[in-house]
CSV table of C-alpha atoms in Angstrom, one decimal:
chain,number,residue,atom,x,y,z
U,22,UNK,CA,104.8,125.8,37.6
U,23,UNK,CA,105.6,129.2,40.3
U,24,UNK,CA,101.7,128.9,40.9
U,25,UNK,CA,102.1,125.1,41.9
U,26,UNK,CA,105.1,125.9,44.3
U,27,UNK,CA,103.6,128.9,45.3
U,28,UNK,CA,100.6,126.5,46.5
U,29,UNK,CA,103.0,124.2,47.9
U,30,UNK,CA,104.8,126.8,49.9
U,31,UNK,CA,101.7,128.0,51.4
U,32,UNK,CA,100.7,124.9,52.3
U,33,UNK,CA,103.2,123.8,54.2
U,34,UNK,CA,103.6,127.3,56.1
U,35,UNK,CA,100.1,127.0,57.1
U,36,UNK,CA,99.9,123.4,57.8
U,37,UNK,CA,99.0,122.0,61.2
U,38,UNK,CA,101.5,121.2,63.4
U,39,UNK,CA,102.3,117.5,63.4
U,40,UNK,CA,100.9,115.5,66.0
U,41,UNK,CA,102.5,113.3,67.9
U,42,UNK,CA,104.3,112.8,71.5
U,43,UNK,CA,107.0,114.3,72.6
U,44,UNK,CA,110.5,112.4,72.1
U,45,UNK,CA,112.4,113.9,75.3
U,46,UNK,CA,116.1,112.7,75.3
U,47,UNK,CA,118.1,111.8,78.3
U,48,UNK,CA,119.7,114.8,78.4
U,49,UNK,CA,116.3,116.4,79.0
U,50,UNK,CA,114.6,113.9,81.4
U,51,UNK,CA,117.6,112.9,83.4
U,52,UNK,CA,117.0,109.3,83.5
U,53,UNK,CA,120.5,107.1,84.5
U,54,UNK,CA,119.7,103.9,82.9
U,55,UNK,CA,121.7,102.0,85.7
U,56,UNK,CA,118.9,103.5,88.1
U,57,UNK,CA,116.4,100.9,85.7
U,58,UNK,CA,116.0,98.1,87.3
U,59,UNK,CA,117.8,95.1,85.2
U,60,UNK,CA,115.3,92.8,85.1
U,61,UNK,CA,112.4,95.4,83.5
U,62,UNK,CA,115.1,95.8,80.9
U,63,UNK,CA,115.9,92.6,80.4
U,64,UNK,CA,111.6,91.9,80.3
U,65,UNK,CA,111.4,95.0,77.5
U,66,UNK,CA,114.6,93.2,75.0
U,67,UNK,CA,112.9,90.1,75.1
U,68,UNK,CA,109.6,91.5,73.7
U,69,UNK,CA,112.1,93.7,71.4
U,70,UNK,CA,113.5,90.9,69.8
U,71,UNK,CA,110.5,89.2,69.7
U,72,UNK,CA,109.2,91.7,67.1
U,73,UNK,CA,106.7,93.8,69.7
U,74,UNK,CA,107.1,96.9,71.2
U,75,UNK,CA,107.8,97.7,74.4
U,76,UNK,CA,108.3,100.4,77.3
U,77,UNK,CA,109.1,101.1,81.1
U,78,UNK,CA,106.2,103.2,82.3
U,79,UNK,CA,104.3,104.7,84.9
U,80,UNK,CA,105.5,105.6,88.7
U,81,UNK,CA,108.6,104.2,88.0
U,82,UNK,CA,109.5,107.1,85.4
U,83,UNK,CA,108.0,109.4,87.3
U,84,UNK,CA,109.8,109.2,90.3
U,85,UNK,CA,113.2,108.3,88.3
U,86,UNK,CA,112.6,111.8,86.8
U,87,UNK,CA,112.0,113.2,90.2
U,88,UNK,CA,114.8,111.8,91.8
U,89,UNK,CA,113.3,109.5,93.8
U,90,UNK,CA,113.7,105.5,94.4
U,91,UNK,CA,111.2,103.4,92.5
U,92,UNK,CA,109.8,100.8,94.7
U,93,UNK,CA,108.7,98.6,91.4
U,94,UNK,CA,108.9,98.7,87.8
U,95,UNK,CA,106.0,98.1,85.6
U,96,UNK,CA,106.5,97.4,81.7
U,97,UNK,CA,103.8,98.5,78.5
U,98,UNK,CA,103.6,96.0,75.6
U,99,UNK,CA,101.5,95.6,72.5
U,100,UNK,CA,102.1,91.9,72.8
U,101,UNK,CA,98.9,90.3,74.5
U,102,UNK,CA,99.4,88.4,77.7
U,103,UNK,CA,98.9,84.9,76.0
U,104,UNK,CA,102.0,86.6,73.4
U,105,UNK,CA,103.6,87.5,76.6
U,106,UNK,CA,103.8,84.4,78.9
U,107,UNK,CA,105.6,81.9,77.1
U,108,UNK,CA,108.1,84.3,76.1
U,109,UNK,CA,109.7,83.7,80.7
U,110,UNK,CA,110.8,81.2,82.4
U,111,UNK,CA,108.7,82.4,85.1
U,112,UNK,CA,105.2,84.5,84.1
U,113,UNK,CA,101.6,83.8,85.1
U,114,UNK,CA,98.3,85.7,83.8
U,115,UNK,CA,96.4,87.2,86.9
U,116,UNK,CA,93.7,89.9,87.4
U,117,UNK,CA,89.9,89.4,85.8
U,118,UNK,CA,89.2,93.4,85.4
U,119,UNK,CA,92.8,94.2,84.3
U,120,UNK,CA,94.5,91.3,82.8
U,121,UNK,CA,98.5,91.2,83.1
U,122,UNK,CA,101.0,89.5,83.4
U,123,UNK,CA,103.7,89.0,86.0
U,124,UNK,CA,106.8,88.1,85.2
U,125,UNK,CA,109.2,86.6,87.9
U,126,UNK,CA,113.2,87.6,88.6
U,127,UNK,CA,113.8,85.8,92.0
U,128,UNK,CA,112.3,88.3,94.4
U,129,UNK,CA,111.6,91.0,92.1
U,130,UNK,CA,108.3,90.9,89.7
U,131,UNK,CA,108.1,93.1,86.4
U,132,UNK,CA,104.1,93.4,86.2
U,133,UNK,CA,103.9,93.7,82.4
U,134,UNK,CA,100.5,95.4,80.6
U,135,UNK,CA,99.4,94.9,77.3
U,136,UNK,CA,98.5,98.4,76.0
U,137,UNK,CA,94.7,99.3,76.4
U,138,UNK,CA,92.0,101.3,74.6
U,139,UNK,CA,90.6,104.1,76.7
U,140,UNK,CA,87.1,103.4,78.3
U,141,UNK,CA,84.2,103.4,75.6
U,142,UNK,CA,80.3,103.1,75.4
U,143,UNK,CA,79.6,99.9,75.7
U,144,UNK,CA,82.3,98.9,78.4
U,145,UNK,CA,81.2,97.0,81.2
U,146,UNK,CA,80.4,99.5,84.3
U,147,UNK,CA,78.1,99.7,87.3
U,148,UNK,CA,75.1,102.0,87.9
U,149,UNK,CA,77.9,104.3,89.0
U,150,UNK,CA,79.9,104.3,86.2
U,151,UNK,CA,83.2,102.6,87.5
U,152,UNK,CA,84.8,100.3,84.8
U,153,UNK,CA,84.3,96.7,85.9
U,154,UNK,CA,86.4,95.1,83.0
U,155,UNK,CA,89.7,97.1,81.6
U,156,UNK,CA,90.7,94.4,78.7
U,157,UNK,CA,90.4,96.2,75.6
U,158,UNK,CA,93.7,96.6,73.8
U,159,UNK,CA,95.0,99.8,71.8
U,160,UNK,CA,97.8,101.4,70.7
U,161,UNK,CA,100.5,103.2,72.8
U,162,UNK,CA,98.7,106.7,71.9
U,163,UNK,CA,95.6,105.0,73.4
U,164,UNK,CA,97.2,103.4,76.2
U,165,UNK,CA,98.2,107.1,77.2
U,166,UNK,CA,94.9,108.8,76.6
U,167,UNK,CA,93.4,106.0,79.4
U,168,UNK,CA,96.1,106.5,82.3
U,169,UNK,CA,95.3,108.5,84.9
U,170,UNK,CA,97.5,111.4,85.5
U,171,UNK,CA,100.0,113.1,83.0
U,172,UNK,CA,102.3,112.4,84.9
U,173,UNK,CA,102.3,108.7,85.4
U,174,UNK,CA,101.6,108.7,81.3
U,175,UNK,CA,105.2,108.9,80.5
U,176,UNK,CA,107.0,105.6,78.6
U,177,UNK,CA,110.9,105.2,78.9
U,178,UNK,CA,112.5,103.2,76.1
U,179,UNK,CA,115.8,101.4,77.5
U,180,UNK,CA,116.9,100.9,74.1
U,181,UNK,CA,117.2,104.5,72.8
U,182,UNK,CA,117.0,106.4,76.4
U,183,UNK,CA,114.1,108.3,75.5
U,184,UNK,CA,110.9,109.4,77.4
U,185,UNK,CA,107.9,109.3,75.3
U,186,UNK,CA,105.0,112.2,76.2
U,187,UNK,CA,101.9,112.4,74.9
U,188,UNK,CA,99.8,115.0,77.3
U,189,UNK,CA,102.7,116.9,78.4
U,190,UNK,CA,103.5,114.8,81.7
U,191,UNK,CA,107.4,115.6,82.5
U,192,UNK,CA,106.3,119.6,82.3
U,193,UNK,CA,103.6,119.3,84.6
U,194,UNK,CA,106.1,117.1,86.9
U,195,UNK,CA,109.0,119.7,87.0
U,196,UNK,CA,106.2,122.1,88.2
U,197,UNK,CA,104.7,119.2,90.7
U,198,UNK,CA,101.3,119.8,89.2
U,199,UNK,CA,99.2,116.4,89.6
U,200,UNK,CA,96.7,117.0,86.3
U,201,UNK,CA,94.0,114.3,85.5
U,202,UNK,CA,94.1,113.0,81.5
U,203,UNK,CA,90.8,113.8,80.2
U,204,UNK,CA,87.5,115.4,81.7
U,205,UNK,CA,87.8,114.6,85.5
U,206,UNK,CA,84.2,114.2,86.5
U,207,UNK,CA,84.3,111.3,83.8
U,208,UNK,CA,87.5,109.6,85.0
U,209,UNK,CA,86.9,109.6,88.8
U,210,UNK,CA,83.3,108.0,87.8
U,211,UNK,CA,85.5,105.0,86.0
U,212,UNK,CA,87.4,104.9,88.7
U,213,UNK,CA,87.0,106.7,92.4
U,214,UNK,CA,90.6,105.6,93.8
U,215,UNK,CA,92.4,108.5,91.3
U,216,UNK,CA,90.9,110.6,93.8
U,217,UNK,CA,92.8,108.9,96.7
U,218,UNK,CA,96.0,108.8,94.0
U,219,UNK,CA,95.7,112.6,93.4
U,220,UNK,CA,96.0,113.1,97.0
U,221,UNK,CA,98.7,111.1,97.4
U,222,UNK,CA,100.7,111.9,95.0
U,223,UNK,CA,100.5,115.6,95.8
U,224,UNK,CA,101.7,115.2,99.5
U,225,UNK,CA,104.2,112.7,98.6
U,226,UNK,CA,105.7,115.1,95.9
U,227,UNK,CA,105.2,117.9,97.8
U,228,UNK,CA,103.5,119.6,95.2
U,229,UNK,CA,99.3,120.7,94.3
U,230,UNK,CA,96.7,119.0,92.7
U,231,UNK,CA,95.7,121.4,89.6
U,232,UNK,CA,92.4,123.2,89.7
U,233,UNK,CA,90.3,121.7,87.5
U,234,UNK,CA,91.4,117.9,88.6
U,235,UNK,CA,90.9,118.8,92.7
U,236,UNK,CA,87.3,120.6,92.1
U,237,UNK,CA,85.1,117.8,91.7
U,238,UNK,CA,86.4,115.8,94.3
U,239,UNK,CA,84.6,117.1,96.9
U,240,UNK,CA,81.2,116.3,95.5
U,241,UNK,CA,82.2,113.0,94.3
U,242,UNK,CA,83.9,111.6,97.1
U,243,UNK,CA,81.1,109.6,98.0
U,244,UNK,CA,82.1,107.7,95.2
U,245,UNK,CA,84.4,106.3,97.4
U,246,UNK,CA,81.7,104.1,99.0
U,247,UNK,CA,81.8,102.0,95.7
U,248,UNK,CA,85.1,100.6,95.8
U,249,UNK,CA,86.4,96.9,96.3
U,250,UNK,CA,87.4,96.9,100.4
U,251,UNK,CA,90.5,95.4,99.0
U,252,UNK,CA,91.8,97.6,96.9
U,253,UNK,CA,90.8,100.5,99.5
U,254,UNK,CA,93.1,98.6,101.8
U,255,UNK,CA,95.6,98.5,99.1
U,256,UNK,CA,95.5,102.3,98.8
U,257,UNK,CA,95.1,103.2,102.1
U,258,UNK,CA,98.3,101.4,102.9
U,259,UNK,CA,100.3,103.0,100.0
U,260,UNK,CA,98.9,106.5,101.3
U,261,UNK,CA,100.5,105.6,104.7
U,262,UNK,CA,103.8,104.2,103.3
U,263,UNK,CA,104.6,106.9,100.7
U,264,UNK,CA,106.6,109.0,103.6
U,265,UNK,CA,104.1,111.8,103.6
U,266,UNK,CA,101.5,110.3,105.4
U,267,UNK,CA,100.1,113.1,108.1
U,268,UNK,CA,99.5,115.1,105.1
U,269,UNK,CA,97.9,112.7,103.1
U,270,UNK,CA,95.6,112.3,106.2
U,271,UNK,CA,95.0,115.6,106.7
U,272,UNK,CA,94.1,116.4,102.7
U,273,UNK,CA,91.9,113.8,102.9
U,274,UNK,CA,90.1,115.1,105.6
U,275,UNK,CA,90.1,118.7,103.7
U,276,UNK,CA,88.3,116.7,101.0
U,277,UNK,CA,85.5,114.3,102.4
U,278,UNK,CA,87.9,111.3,101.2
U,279,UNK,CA,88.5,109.7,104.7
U,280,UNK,CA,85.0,108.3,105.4
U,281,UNK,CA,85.0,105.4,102.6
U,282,UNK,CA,88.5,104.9,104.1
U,283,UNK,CA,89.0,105.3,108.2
U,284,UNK,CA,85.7,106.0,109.8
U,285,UNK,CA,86.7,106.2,112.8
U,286,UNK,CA,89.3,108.8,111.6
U,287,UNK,CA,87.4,112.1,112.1
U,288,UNK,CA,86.7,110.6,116.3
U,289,UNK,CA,90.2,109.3,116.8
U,290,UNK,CA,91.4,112.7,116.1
U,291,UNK,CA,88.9,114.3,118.5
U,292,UNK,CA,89.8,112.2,121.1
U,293,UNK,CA,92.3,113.4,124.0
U,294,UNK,CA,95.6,113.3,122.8
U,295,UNK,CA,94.2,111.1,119.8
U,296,UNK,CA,96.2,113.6,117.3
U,297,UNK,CA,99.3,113.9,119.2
U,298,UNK,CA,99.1,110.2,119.1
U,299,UNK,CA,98.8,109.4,115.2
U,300,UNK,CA,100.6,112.5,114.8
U,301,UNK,CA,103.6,110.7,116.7
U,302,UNK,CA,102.9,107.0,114.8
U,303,UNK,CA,103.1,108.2,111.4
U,304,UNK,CA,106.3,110.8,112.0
U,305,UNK,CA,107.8,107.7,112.8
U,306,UNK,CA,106.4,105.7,109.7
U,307,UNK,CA,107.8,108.7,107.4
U,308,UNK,CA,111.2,108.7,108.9
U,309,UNK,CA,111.6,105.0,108.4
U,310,UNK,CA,109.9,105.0,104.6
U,311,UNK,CA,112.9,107.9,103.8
U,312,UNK,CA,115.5,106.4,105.5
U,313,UNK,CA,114.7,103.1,103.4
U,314,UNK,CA,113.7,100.9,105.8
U,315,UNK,CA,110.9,98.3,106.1
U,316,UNK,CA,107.7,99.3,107.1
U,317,UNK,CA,104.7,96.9,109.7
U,318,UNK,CA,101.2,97.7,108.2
U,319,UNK,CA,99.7,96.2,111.4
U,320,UNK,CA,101.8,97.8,113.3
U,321,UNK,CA,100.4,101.1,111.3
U,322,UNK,CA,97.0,100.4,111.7
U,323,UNK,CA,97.4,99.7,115.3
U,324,UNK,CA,98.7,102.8,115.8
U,325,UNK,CA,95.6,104.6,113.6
U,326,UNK,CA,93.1,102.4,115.5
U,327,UNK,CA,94.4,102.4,119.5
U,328,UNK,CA,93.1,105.6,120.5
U,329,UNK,CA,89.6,103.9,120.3
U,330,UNK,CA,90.1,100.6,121.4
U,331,UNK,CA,92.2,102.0,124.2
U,332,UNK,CA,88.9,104.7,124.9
U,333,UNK,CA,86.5,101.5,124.6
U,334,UNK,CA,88.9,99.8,126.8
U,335,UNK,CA,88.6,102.0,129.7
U,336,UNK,CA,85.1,102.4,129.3
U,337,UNK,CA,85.0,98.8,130.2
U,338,UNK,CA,87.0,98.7,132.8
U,339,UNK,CA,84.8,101.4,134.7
U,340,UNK,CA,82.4,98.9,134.4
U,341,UNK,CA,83.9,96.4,136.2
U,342,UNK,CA,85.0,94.2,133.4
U,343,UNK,CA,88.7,92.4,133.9
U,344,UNK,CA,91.4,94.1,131.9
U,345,UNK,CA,92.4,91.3,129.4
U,346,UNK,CA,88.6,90.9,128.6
U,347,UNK,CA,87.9,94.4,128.7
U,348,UNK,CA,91.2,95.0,126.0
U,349,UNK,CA,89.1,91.9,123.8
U,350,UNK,CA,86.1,93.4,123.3
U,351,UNK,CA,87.2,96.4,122.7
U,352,UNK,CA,89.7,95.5,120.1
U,353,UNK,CA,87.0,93.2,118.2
U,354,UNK,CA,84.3,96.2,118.4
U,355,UNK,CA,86.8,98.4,116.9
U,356,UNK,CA,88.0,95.9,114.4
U,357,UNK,CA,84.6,94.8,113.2
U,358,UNK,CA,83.7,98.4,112.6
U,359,UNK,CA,86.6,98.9,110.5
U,360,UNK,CA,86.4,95.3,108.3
U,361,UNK,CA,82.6,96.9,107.1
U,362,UNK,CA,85.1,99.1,104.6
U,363,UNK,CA,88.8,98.5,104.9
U,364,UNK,CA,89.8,94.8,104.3
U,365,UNK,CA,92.2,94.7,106.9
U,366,UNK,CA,94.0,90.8,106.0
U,367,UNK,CA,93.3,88.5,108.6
U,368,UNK,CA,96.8,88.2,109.1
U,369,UNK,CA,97.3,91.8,110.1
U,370,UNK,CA,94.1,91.6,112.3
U,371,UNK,CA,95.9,88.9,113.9
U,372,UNK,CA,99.3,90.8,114.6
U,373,UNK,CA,97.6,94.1,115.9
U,374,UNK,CA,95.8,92.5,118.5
U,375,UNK,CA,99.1,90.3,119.9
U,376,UNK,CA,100.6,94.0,119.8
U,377,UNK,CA,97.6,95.3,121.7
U,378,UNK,CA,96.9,92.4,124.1
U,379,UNK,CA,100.9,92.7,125.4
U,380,UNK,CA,100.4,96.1,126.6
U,381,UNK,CA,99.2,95.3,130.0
U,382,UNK,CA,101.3,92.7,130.8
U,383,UNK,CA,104.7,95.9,130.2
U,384,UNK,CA,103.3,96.9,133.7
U,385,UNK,CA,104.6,93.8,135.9
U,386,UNK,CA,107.9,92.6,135.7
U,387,UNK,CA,108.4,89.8,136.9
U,388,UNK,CA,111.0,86.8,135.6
U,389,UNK,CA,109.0,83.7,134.5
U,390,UNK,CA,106.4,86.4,132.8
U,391,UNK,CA,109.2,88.6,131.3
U,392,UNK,CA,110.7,85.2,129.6
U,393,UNK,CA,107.4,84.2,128.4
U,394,UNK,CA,107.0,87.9,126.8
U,395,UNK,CA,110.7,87.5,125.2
U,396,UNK,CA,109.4,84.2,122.9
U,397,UNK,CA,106.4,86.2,121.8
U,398,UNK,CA,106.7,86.8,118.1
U,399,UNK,CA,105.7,90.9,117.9
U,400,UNK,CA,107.6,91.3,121.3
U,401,UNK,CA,109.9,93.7,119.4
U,402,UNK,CA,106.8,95.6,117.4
U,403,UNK,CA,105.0,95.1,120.8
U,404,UNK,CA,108.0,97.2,122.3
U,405,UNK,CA,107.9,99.8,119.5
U,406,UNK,CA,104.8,100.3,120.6
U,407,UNK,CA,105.4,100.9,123.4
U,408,UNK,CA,107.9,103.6,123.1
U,409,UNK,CA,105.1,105.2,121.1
U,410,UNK,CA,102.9,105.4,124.1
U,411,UNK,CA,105.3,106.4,126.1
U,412,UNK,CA,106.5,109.4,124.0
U,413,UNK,CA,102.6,110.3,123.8
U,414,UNK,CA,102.6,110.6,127.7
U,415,UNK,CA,100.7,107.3,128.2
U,416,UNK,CA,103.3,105.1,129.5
U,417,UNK,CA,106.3,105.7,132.0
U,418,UNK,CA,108.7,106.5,130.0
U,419,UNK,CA,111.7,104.7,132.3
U,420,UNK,CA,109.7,101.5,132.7
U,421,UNK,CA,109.4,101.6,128.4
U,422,UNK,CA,113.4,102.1,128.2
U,423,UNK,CA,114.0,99.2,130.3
U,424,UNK,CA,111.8,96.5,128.1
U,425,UNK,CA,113.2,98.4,124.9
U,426,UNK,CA,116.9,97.9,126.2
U,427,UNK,CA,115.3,94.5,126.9
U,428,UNK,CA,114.8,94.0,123.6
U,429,UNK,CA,117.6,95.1,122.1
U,430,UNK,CA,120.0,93.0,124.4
U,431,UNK,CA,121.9,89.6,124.1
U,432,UNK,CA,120.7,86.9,125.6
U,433,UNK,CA,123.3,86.9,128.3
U,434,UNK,CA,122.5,91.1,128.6
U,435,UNK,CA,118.6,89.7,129.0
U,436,UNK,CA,119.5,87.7,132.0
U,437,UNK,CA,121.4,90.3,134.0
U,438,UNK,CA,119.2,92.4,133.6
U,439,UNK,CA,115.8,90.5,134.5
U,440,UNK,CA,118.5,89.0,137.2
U,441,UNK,CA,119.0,92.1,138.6
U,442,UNK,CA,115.0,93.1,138.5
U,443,UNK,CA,114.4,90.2,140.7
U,444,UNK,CA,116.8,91.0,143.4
U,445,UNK,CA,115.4,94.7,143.9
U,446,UNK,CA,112.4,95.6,146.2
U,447,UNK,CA,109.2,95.3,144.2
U,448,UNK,CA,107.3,98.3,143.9
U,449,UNK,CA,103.8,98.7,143.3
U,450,UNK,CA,103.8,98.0,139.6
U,451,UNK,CA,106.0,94.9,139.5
U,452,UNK,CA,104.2,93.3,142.3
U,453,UNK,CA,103.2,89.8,141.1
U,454,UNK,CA,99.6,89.8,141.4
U,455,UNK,CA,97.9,88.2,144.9
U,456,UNK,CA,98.1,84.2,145.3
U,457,UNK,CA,94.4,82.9,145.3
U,458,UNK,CA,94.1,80.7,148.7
U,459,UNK,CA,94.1,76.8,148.2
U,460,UNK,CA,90.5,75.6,149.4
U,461,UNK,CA,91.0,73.0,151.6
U,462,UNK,CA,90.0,69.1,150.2
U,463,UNK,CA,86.4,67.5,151.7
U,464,UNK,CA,86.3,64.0,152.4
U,465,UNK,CA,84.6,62.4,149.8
U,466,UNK,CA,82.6,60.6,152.3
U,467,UNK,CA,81.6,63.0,155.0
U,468,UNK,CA,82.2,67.0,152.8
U,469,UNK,CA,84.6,67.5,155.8
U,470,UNK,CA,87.9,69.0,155.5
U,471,UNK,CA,90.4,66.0,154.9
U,472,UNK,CA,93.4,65.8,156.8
U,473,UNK,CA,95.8,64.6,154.4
């Protein structure tokens, strides 16, 4: 009998530790539940009640944690989509590599994941060994052994406040330590965009990537080359809009990431002035992303881009080539170059050149032409961009005041002032251009001049 407690005594004081994630409670993470967004709740009590589990996960705990705003809120399920759909109103199934569902709140959508299993043998990959097909379903423990960072590996349950950690992800956080799950050779192989995320979420929580995570990047970045165009636009956009953007840019550079991304990057940036200039653009785009407002991505990428077209542009010119023609080709030349690896929509294509193509006509003012520019659709971005130029020394700054105060007027204000523009002596910029002289009409008869 004291030999078989004895045993059991020694057992248990020599036992491994039980595994198993963290349970962190609010008082430890610092999570204010009215900071969730309703709907994501109301998405995880359904499920709840429905007899599954479910969880708030991802960026949306991390930056809660952090203190920042979360632009979206994703949800973790072990229900499948087809258990998930019919439980809404409003859901629909998308994706073919990762299949999810959406569920829809009015303007807000709860993307909602079925948990997966972490990447195995006989997954379907390409010759590179990026994961073409992600629909393998797991447990929660597996769900968070296939995310990418520790970080973003975190699960909050609204119904008892906790944070659930299984690799240590709020730790590394408070330290701002971006740390890859896994070996990271291996997981930027299944998928090169966590290179672009590490990045990116380094600069954006001003923190560093950790040693082991960052060293292969720089011999794998030509990974990069492998990726959907579309879902390098996606990133590239969220790398410009996370409020950190210049030093996103600049890492990037530091790391051979920016080729698969902005070729042209590297010669904008060489360019006269061509730093100062996206130096300038994305300042602005960061003050606007803190201060909460909305943010263009063609005017962005008009910004990134000009520097070349407006190069190219010149270039014809010199060669005799008219200015709106000159501004056309060069703003296709530089747009085809960059479509070969960023899938810039058609629709933003669309709005950079309007933004581009109004630039010339800022240098006359006269009143028929200044009402025709007022109707214009990106008149206002078109002005915005023009303040840009003039900040970067391009543009007179005056003349850019005066179509920005233009913009920003009533319509009655408008009048006045393009009133008051006509009545002054025209100098040489707002001279209207020279009236081509009427040929005279030849009889149809004779080829003489006709006299009436």
């Amino acid at each position: 009998m004291i030999t078989e407690t004895i045993k059991k005594f020694v057992g248990r004081l020599f036992a491994p530790a039980p595994r198993g994630p963290l349970r962190i409670a609010r008082d430890k993470h610092g999570i204010d539940r009215r900071n969730v967004s309703r709907h994501a709740i109301k998405v995880c009590e359904v499920l709840r009640q429905h007899g599954y589990e479910a969880y708030i996960v991802g960026g949306a705990v991390r930056d809660l944690i952090v203190g920042l705003e979360p632009k979206d809120f994703d949800v973790a399920t072990n229900a499948t989509p087809e258990e998930i759909r019919p439980l809404f109103r409003r859901a629909r199934i998308i994706g073919r590599r990762f299949q999810l569902v959406h569920v829809v709140f009015g303007q807000e959508i709860i993307e909602t994941s079925t948990f997966r299993a972490p990447a195995s043998e006989d997954q379907e990959t390409d010759e590179h060994g990026r994961i073409l097909r992600d629909n393998v379903f797991g447990t929660q423990e597996e769900d968070a052994k296939r995310r990418d960072f520790t970080m973003n590996a975190l699960y909050y349950d609204p119904h008892t406040e906790e944070v659930i950690d299984y690799h240590n992800g709020v730790a590394d956080l408070k330290k701002r330590q971006i740390r890859i799950i896994g070996d990271p050779a291996k997981r930027y192989r299944e998928d090169p965009v966590r290179m672009l995320r590490a990045v990116r979420f380094a600069a954006k929580l001003n923190g560093s990537i950790d040693p082991a995570t960052r060293q292969p990047i720089g011999t794998m970045a030509d990974l990069i080359e492998n990726v959907p165009a579309s879902r390098l636009f996606d990133e590239m956009l969220k790398l410009l809009t996370c409020g950190h953007a210049m030093d996103c840019l600049r890492q990037l550079r530091a790391d051979g990431l920016h080729k698969g991304l902005l070729p042209l990057l590297d010669v904008v940036l060489e360019q006269p002035g061509g730093e100062h200039f996206v130096e300038l653009a994305l300042e602005r785009t960061d003050a606007r992303v803190r201060s909460g407002k909305t943010i263009s991505p063609s005017f962005l990428f008009a910004a990134l881009l000009w520097q070349q077209v407006d190069v190219r542009w010149k270039q014809l010119r010199s060669q005799g080539e008219h200015t709106i023609p000159a501004l056309s080709q060069a703003a296709d030349s530089v747009l085809d170059e960059q479509t070969e690896k960023l899938a810039i929509q058609r629709r933003f294509s669309s709005d950079m050149r309007e933004i581009w193509f109004m630039q010339p006509r800022f240098e006359r003012r006269m009143g028929k032409s200044i009402f025709r520019m007022i109707e214009q659709p990106r008149f206002r971005a078109a002005c915005d961009f023009l303040q840009l130029r003039a900040a970067a020394g391009e543009f007179d700054s005056v003349l850019a005041q005066w179509w920005m105060d233009l913009a920003n007027a009533d319509d009655v204000t408008r009048a006045d002032m393009i009133e008051e523009i006509a009545r002054q002596p025209r100098d040489a910029g707002d001279a209207p251009a020279p009236r081509k002289r009427r040929r005279p009409r030849r009889s149809p008869s004779r080829g003489t001049p006709s006299a009436g």
